CSV table of C-alpha atoms in Angstrom, one decimal:
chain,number,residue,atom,x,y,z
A,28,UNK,CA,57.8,46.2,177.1
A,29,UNK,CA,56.1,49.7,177.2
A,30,UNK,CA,56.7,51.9,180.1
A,31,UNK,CA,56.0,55.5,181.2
A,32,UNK,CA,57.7,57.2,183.9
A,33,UNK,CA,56.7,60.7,185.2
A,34,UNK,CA,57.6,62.8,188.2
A,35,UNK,CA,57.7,62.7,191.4
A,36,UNK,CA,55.2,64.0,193.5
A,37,UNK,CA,53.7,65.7,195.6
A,38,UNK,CA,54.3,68.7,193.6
A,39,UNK,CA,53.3,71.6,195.4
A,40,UNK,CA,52.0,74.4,194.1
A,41,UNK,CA,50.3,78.2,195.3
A,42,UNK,CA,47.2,79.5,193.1
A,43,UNK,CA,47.9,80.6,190.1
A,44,UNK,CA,51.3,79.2,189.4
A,45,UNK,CA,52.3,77.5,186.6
A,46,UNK,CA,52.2,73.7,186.2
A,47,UNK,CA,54.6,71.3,184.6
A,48,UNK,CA,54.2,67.8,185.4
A,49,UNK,CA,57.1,65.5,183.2
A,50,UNK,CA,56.2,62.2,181.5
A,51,UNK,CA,58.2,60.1,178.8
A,52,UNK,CA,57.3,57.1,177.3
A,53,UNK,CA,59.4,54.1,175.6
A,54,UNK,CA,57.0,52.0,173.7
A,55,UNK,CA,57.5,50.1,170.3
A,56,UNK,CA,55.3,50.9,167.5
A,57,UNK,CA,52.9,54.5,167.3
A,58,UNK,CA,51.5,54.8,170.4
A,59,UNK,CA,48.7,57.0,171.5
A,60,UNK,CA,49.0,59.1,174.8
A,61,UNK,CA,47.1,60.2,177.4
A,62,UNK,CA,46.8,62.4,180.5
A,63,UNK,CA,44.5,60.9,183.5
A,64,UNK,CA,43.1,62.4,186.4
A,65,UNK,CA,41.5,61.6,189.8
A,66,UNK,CA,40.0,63.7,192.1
A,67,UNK,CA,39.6,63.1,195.7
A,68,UNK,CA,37.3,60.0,196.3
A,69,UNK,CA,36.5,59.7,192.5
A,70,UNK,CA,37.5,57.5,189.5
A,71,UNK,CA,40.2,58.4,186.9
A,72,UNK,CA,39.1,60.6,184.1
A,73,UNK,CA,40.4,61.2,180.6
A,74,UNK,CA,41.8,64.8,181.2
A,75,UNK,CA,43.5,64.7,177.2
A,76,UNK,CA,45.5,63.2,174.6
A,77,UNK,CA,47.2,62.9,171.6
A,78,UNK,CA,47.5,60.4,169.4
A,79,UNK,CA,50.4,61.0,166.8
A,80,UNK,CA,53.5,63.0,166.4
A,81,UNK,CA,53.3,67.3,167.3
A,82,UNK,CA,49.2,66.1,168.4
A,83,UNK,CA,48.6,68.8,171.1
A,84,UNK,CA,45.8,67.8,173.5
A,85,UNK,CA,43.9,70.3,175.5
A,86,UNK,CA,41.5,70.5,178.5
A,87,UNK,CA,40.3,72.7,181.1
A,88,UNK,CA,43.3,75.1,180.4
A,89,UNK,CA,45.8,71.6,180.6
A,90,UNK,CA,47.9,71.1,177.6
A,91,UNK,CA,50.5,68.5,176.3
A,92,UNK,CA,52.1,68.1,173.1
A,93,UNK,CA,53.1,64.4,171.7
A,94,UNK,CA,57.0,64.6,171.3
A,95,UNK,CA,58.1,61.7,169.4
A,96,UNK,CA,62.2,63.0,169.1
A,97,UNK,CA,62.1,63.1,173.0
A,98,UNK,CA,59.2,60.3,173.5
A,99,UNK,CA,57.5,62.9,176.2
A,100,UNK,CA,53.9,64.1,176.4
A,101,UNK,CA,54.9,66.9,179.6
A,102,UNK,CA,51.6,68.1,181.0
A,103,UNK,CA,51.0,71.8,181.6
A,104,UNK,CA,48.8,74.5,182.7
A,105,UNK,CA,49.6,78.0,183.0
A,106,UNK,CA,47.5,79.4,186.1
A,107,UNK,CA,46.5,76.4,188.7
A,108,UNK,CA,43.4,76.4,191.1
A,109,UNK,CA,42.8,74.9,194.3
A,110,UNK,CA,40.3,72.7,192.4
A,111,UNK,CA,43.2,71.1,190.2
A,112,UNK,CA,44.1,69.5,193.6
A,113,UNK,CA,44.5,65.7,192.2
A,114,UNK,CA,46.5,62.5,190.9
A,115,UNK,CA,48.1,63.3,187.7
A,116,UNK,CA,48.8,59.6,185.1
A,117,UNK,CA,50.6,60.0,182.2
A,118,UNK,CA,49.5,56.9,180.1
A,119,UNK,CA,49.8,54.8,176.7
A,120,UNK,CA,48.0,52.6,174.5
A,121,UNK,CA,50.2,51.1,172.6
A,122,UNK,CA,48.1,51.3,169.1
A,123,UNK,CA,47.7,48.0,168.6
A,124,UNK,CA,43.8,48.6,167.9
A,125,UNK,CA,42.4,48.3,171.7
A,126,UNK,CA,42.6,50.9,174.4
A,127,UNK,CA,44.9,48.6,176.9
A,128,UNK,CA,46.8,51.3,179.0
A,129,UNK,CA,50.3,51.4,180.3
A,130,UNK,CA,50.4,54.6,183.1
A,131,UNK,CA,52.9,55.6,184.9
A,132,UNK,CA,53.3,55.9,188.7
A,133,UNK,CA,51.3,59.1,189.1
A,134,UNK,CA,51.6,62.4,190.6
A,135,UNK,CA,50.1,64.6,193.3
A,136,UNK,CA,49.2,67.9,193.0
A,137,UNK,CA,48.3,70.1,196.1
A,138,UNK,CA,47.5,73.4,194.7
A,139,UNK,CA,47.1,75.8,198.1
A,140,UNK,CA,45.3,79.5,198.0
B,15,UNK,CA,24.1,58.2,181.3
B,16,UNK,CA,25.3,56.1,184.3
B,17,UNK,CA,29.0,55.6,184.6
B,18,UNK,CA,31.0,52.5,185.6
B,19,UNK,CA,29.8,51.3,188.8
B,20,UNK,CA,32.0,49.1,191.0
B,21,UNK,CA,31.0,47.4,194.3
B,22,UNK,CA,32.5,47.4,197.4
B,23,UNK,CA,34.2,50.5,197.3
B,24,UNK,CA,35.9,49.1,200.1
B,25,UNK,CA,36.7,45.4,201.8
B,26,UNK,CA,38.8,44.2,204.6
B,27,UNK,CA,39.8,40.7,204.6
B,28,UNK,CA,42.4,38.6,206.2
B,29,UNK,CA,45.0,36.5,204.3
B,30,UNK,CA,43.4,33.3,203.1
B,31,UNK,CA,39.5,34.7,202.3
B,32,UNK,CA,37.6,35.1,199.5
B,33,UNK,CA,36.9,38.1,198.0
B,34,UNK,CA,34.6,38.9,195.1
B,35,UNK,CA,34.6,42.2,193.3
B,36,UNK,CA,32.1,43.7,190.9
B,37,UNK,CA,31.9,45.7,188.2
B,38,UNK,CA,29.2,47.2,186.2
B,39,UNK,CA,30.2,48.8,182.8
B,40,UNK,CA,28.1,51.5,180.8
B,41,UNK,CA,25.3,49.9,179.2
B,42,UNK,CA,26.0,49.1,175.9
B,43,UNK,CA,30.0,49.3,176.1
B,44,UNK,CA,31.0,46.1,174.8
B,45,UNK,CA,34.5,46.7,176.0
B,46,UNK,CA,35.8,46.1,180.0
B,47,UNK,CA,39.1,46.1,181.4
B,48,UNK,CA,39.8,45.7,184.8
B,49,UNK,CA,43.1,47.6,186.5
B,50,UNK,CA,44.7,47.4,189.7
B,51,UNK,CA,47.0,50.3,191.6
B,52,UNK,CA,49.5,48.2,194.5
B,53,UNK,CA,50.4,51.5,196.9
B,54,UNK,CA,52.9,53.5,195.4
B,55,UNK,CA,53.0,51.7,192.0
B,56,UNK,CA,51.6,52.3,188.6
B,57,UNK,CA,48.5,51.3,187.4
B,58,UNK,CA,48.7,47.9,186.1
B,59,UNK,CA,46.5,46.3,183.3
B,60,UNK,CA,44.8,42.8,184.9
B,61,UNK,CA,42.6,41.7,181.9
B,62,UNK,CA,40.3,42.9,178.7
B,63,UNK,CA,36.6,41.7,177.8
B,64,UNK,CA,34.9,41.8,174.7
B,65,UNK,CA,31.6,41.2,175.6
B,66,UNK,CA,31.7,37.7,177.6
B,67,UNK,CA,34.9,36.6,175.9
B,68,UNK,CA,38.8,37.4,177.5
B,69,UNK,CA,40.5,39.1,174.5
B,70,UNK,CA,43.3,39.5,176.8
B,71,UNK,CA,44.5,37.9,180.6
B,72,UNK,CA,48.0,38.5,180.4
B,73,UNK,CA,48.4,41.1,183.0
B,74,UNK,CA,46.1,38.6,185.9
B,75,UNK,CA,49.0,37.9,188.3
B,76,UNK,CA,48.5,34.2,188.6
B,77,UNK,CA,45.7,32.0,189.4
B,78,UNK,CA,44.3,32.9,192.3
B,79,UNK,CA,42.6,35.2,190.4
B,80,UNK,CA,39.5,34.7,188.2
B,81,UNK,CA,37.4,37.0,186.2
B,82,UNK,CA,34.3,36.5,184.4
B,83,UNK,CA,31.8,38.4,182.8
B,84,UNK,CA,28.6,36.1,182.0
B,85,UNK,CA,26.4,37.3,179.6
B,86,UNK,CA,28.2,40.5,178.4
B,87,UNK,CA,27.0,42.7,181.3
B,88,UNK,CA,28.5,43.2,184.6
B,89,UNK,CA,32.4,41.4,185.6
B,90,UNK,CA,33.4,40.3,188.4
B,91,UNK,CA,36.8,39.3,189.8
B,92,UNK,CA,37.4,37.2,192.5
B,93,UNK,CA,40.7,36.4,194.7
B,94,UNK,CA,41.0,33.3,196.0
B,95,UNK,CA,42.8,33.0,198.4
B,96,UNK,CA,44.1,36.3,199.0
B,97,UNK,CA,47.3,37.2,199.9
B,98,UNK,CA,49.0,40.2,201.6
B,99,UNK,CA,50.3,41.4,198.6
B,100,UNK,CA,46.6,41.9,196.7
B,101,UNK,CA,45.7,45.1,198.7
B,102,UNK,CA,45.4,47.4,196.4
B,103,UNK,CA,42.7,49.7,194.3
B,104,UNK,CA,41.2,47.8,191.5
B,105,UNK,CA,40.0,49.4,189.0
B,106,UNK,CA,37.1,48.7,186.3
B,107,UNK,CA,36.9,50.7,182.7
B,108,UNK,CA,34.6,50.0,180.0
B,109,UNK,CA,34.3,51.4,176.1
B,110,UNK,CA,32.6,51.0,173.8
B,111,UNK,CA,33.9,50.5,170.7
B,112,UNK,CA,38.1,48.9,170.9
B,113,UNK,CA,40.0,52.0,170.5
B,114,UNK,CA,38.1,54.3,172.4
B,115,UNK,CA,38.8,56.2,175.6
B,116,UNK,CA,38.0,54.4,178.9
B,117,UNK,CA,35.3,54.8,181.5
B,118,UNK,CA,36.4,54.0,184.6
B,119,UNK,CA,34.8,53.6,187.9
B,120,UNK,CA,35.9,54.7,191.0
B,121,UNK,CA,37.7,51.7,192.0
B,122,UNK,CA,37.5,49.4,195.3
B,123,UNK,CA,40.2,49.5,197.9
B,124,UNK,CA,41.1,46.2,199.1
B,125,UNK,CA,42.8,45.8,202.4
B,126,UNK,CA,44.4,41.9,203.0
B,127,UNK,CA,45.5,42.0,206.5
C-alpha cells in the first residue's frame, strides 16, 4: 500500500536558519502531495502541495518540489521564525479522485531566538 | 466561515466505557473524513462520508467502532467498548467537493485508562 516516511524529529533549529525537513513517498499510480501543519493546541492545516511531476508548492516562505525520479516532496524554508514552531506531515492522496490522505509520522520543529 | 468543529476536545475514560465523539463539518461540505493519530504514529485514515453515505470504512479498526452521520450534517464516532489501545487524537476533516483539500478540526484527545 501507499506510505510516506519523513524525518525524525525534534529538529531543532535557531532563528533564521535554514530548514529542510525530508519526506518520500511510495504509492502506485500519480499521486498528489502535501505538506501539513499544526500549531500548538490547533488543528492541521494545508501548508502546500503539488500535484504532478516538477509541481513546486509554496507558502509562507515554505517550498517543496514534487520529485517523481526520487519519489520525495522535501520541505524547505530558507530563514525560520520562532513562530514556525510546529508538527510538520508530509502527506498523499493517492489520485484516485477523493482527498483520502496517507501522512507520514510527523516532525517537530522547535525554532529558538 | 466557521471551521470544523469537534467535541470534546478531550475525554478520559476507563477500558470498557463508551465514548461518543462529534464532529461538525463546514456547512455545505459534503465531504467528511474522520482520522486518528495513536502516540508516536502516523496519522491514519478511519473512514470517508459523502453526505450521509460511507464511501469508504476500510481504515475503522474493527467493530467496536461506529460512525454515522444522519442527515448529511454533523458525524459522530462512537467506541464501544474502548480499549487501551484507542487513546489517541482523532481527527475530523471535511471538503467540499471530492478532490479538494481538507478542513480539519482540531481533534479530540482520548485518554482509555
Amino acid at each position: 500500500g501507499d506510505s510516506v516516511t519523513q524525518m525524525e524529529g525534534p529538529v531543532t533549529l535557531s532563528e533564521e536558519a535554514f530548514l529542510t525537513i525530508n519526506c518520500t513517498y511510495t504509492a502506485t499510480g500519480y499521486p498528489s502531495l502535501f505538506w501539513y501543519v499544526q500549531y500548538p493546541g490547533e488543528g492541521l492545516q494545508l501548508l502546500l502541495k503539488a500535484t504532478k511531476a516538477d509541481d513546486k508548492g509554496s507558502n509562507k516562505g515554505f517550498e517543496a518540489t514534487y520529485r517523481k525520479e526520487t519519489t520525495s516532496f522535501h520541505l524547505e524554508k530558507g530563514s525560520v521564525q520562532v513562530s514556525d514552531s510546529a508538527v510538520y506531515f508530509c502527506a498523499l492522496s493517492d489520485g484516485s479522485g477523493y482527498s483520502t490522505l496517507t501522512f507520514g509520522k510527523g516532525t517537530m520543529l522547535l525554532v529558538s531566538p | 466561515e466557521a471551521g470544523v468543529t469537534q467535541f470534546p476536545s478531550h475525554s478520559v475514560i476507563e477500558k470498557g466505557q463508551t465514548v461518543t465523539l462529534r464532529c461538525d463539518p463546514i456547512s455545505g461540505h459534503d465531504n467528511l473524513y474522520w482520522y486518528r493519530r495513536v502516540m508516536g504514529k502516523e496519522i491514519k485514515f478511519l473512514l470517508h462520508f459523502v453526505k450521509e453515505s460511507k464511501q469508504d470504512e476500510s481504515g475503522m479498526p474493527n467493530n467496536r467502532f461506529l460512525a454515522e452521520r444522519t442527515g448529511g450534517t454533523y458525524s459522530t464516532l462512537k467506541v464501544q467498548p474502548a480499549e487501551l489501545e484507542d487513546s489517541g487524537v482523532y481527527f475530523c476533516a471535511s471538503s467540499p467537493f471530492a478532490n479538494s483539500p481538507l478542513h480539519f478540526g482540531n481533534g479530540t484527545r482520548l485518554t482509555v485508562t
